XYZ file of C-alpha atoms in Angstrom:
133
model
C -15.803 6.352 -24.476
C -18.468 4.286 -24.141
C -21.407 4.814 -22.350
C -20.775 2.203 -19.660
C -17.871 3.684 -18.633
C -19.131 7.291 -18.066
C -21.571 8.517 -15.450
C -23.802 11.322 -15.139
C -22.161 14.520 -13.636
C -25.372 16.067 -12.105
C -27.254 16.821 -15.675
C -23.747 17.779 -17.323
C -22.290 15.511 -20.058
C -20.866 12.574 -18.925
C -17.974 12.057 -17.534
C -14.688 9.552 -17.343
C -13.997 7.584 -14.313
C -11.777 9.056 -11.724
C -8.533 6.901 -10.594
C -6.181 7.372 -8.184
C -3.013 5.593 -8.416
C -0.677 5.834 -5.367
C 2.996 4.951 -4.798
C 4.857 2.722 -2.217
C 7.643 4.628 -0.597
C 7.199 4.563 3.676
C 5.964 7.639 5.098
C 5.643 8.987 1.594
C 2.090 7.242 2.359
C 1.153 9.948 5.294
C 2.097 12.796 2.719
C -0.149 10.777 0.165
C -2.911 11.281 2.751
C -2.169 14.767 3.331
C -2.787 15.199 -0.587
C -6.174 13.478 -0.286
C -7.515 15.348 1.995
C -6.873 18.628 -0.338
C -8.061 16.551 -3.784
C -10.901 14.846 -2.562
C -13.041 17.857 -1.731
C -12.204 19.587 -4.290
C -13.367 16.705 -6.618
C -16.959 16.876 -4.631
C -17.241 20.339 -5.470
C -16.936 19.320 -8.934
C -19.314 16.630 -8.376
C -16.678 14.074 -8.649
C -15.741 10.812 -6.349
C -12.902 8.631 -7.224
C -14.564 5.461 -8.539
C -11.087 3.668 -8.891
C -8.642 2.994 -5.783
C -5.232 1.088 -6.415
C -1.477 1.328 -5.132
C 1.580 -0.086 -4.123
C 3.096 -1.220 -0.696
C 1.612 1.967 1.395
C -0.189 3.410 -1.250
C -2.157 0.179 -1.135
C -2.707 0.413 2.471
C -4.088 3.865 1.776
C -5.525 2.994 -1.363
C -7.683 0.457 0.575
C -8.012 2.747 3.676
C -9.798 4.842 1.322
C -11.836 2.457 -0.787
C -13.190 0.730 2.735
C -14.628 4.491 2.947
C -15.665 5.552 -0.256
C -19.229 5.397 1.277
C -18.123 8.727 3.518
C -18.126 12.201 2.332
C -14.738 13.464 1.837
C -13.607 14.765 4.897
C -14.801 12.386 7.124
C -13.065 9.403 4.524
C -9.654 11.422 4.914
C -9.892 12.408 8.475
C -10.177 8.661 9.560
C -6.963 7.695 7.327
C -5.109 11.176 9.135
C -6.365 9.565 12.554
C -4.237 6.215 11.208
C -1.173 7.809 10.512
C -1.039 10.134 13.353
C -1.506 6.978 15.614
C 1.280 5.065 14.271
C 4.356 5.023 15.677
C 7.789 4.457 14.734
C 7.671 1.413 17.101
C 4.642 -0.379 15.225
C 6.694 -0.776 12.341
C 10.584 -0.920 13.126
C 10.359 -3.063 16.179
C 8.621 -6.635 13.701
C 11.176 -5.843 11.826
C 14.019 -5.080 14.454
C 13.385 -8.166 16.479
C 15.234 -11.433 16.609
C 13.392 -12.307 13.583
C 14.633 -9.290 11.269
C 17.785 -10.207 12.714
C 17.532 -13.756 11.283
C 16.433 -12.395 8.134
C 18.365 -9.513 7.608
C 21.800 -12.089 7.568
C 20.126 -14.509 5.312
C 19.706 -11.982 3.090
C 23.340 -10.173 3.152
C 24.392 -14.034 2.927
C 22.614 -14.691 -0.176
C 23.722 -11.278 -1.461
C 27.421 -12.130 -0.814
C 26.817 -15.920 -2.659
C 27.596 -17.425 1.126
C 26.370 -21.077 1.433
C 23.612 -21.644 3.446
C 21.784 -24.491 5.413
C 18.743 -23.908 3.554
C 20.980 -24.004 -0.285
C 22.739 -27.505 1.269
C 19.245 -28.611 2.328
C 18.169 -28.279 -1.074
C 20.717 -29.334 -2.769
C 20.671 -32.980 -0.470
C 17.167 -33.148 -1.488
C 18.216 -32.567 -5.501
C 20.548 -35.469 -4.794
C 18.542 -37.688 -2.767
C 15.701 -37.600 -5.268
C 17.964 -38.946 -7.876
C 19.040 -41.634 -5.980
């Protein structure tokens, strides 16, 4: 280790930097939370604060729920990330994806997946040809 990347630990030897790393998965991200909000304090009593925040899909949304608040003590930077998740609703996510749009989307994809031509292939593949000429 070297001594720019370890801090003081309140006149104790020095210490690593604390990362959390957390994975995508849906509402694995509101159990991720309810994690947090057991760790976190029980870093503080150790004199400890996570210095490093990263994740994936949700865990990034939590990741940078919890980095925008790193400035908080502990409860008050996991009790605004349990407000978030106990506001959402199963309507604020399935309904963007649900809609006319997701419809769209959802049979270009099981088109590509099943090798089906499609406008946007022909369109391409006019262009490829058209180029050449």
């Amino acid at each position: 280790m070297t001594p720019s990347s370890v801090s003081s630990n309140g006149g104790g030897p020095p210490r690593g930097r604390v990362a959390v790393v957390l994975p995508g998965g849906g509402a694995r991200g509101a159990y991720e939370i309810g994690a947090l909000s057991v760790l976190l304090p029980a870093l503080a009593a150790r004199g400890e604060r996570v210095d490093i925040w990263c994740g994936t899909s949700v865990g990034a949304i939590n990741a940078t729920a919890m980095a925008a608040r790193a400035h908080l003590p502990p409860g008050e930077q996991v009790g605004h990330a349990e407000e978030l998740w106990r506001a959402l609703r199963k309507d604020d996510v399935m309904s963007p994806i649900a809609g006319i749009g997701g419809v769209r989307t959802t049979a270009r994809l099981i088109g590509h997946g099943l090798r089906v031509p499609g406008r946007r292939r022909a369109n391409r593949a006019r262009s490829a040809t058209s180029a050449r000429a």
